[in-house]
mmCIF file of C-alpha atoms in Angstrom:
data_model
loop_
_atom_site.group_PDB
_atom_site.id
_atom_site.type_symbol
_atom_site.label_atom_id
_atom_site.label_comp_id
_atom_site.label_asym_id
_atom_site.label_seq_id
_atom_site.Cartn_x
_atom_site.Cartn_y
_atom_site.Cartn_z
ATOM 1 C CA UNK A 226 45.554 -133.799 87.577
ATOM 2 C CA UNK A 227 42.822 -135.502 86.268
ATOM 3 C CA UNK A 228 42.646 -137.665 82.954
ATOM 4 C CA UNK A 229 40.611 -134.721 80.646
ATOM 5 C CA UNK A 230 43.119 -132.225 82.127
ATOM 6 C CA UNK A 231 46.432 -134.413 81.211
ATOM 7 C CA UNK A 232 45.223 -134.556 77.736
ATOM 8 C CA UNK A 233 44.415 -130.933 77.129
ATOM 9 C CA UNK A 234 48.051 -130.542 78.870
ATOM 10 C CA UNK A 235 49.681 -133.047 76.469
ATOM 11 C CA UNK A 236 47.987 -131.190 73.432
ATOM 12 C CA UNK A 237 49.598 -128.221 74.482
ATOM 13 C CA UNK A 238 53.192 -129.733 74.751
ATOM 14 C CA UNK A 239 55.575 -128.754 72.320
ATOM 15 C CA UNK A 240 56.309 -132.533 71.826
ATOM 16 C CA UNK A 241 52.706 -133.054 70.743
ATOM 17 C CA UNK A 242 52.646 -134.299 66.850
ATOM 18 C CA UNK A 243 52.011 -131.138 64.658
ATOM 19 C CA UNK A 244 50.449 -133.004 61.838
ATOM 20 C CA UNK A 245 47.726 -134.672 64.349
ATOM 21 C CA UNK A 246 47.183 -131.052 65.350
ATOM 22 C CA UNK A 247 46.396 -129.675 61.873
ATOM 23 C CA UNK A 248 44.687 -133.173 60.860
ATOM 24 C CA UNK A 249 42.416 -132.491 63.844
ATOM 25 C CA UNK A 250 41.632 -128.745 63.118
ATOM 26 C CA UNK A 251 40.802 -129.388 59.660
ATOM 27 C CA UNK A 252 38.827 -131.836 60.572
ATOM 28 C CA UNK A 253 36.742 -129.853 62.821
ATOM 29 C CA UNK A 254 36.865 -127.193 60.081
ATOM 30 C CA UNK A 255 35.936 -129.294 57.704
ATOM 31 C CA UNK A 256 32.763 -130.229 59.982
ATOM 32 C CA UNK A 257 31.655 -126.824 60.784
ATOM 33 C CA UNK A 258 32.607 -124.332 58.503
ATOM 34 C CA UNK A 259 29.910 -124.977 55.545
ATOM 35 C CA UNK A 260 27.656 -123.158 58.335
ATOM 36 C CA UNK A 261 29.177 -119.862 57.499
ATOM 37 C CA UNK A 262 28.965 -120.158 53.892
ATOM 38 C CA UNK A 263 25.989 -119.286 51.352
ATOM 39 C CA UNK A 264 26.899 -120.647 47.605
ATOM 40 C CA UNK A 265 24.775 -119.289 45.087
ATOM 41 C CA UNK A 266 23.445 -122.595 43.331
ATOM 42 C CA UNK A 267 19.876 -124.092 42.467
ATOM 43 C CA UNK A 268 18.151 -125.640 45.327
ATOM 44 C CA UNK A 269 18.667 -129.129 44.023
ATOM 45 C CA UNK A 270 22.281 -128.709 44.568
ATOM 46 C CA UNK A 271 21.744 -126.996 47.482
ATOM 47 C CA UNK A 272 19.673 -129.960 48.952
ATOM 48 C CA UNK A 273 22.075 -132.264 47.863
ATOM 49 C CA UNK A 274 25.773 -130.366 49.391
ATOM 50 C CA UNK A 275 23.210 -129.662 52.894
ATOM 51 C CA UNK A 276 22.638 -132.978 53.272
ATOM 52 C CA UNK A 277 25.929 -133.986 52.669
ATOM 53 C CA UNK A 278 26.754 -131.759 55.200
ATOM 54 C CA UNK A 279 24.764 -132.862 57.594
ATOM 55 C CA UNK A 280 25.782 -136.413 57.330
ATOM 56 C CA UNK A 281 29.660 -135.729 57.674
ATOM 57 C CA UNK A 282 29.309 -132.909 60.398
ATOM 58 C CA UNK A 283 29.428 -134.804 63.753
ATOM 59 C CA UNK A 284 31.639 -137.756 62.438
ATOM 60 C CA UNK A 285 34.384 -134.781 61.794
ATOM 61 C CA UNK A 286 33.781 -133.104 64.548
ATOM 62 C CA UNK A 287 34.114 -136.172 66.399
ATOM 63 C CA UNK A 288 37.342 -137.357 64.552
ATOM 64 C CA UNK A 289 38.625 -134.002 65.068
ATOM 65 C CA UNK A 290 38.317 -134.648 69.201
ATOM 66 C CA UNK A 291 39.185 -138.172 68.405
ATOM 67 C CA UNK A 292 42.565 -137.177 66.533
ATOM 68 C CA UNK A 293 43.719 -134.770 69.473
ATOM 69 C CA UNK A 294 43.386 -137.858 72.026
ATOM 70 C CA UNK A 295 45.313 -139.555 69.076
ATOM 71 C CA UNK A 296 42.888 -142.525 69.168
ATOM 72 C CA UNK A 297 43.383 -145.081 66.440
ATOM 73 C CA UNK A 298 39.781 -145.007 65.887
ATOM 74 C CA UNK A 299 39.767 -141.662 64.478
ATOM 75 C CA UNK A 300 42.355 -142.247 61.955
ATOM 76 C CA UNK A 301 40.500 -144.720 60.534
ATOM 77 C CA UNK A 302 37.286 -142.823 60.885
ATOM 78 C CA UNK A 303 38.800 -140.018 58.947
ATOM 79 C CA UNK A 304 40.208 -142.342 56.087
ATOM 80 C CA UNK A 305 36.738 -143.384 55.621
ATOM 81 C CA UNK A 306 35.131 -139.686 55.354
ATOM 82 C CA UNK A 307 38.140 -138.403 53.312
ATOM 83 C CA UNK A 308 38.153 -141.337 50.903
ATOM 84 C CA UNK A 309 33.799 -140.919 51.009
ATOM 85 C CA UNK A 310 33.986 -137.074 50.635
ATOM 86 C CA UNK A 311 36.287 -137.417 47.307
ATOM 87 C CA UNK A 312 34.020 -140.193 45.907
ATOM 88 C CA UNK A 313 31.352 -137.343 46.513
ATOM 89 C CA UNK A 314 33.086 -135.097 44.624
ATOM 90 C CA UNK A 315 33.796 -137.294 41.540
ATOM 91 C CA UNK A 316 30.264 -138.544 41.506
ATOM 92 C CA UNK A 317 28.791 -135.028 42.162
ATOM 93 C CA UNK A 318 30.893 -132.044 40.383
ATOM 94 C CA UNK A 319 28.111 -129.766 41.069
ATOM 95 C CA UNK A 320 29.682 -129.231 44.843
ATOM 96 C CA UNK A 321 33.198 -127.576 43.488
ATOM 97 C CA UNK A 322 30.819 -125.090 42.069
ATOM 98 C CA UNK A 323 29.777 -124.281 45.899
ATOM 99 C CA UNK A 324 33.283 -123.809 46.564
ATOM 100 C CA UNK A 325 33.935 -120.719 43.860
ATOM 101 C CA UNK A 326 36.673 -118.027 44.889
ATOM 102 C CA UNK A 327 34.706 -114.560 45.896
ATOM 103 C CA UNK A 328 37.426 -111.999 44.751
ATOM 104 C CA UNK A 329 35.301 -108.749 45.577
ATOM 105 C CA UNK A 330 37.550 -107.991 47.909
ATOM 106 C CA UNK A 331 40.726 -108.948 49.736
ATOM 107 C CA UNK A 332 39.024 -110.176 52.941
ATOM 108 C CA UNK A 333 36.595 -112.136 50.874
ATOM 109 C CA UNK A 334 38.964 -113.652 48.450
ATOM 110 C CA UNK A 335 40.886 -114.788 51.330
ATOM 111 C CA UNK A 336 38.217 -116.636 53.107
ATOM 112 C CA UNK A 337 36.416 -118.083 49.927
ATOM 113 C CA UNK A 338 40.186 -119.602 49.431
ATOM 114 C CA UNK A 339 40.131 -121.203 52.789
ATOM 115 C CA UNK A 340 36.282 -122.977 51.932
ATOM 116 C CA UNK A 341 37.796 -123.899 49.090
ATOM 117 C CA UNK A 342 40.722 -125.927 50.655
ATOM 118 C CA UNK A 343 38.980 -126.757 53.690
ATOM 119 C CA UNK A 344 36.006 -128.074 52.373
ATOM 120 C CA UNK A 345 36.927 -128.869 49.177
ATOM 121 C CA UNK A 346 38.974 -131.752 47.600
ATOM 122 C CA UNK A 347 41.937 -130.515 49.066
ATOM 123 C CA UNK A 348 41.030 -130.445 52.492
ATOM 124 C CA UNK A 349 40.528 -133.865 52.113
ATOM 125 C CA UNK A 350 43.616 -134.697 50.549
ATOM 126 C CA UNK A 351 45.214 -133.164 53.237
ATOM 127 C CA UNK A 352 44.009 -135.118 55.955
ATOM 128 C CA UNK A 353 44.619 -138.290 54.549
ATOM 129 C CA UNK A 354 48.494 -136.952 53.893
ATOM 130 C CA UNK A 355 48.278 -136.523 58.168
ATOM 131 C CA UNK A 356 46.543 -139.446 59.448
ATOM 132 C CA UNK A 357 49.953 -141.538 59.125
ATOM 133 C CA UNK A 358 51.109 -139.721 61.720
ATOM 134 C CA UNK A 359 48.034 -140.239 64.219
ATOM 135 C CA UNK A 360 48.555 -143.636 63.456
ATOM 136 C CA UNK A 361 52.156 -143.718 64.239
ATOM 137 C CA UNK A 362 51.420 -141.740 67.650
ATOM 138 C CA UNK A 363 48.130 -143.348 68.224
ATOM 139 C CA UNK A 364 49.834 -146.329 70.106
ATOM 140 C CA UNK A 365 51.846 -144.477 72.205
ATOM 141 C CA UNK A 366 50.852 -143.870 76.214
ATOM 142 C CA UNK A 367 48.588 -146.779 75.523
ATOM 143 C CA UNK A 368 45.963 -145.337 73.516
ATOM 144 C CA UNK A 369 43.967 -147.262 70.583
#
């Protein structure tokens, strides 16, 4: 078995860490799922959250890939974006508006609520509460 194979093997393992799983898939959330959203704001705002966007995109999608290998790197890679993402919301309160709950109906209100913890403060929060664990397993089978 080849080395990509083993690690898409070991993800699958029951034994792999669950938090370095979800830290990873809302990290690639995080990274991607502002492409299926359209917030109803001025364009200045809008300019501002798209190029946000932009910028944080590929770093989580990479951390996301990273986390799964359980490098070290991406633990400290998502720190950073976490830690730079809340700044951004502090500095910029204009983006929670983005991230309003749609209640028209059911289906709606239940995906607005996911934008809103994926992409919003929370999802942030959330990975930083994980990345302890890719650090603890991140040494392991000789990875860094």
């Amino acid at each position: 078995m080849t080395h990509n194979n083993r690690s898409i093997a070991e993800r699958m393992n029951t034994d792999f860490p669950w938090p370095v799983w979800l830290a990873g898939w809302m990290a690639l959330l995080k990274g991607v799922i502002w492409l299926s959203t359209d917030p109803n704001l001025p364009a200045s705002q809008l300019t501002v959250l798209g190029v946000k966007h932009v910028l944080f995109m590929a770093p989580f999608v990479a951390c996301a890939f990273g986390a799964w290998k359980l490098r070290r790197w991406a633990g400290w890679a998502l720190v950073v974006l976490c830690g730079l993402e809340l700044i951004f919301f502090a500095v910029y309160p204009p983006a929670l508006k983005a991230l309003t709950f749609n209640d028209i109906t059911a289906v709606t209100l239940l995906f607005s609520a996911a934008v809103f913890v994926v992409n919003g403060p929370v999802g942030a929060v959330l990975i930083l509460a994980l990345t302890p664990s890719l650090f603890r397993h991140s040494g392991t089978n000789g990875r860094s």
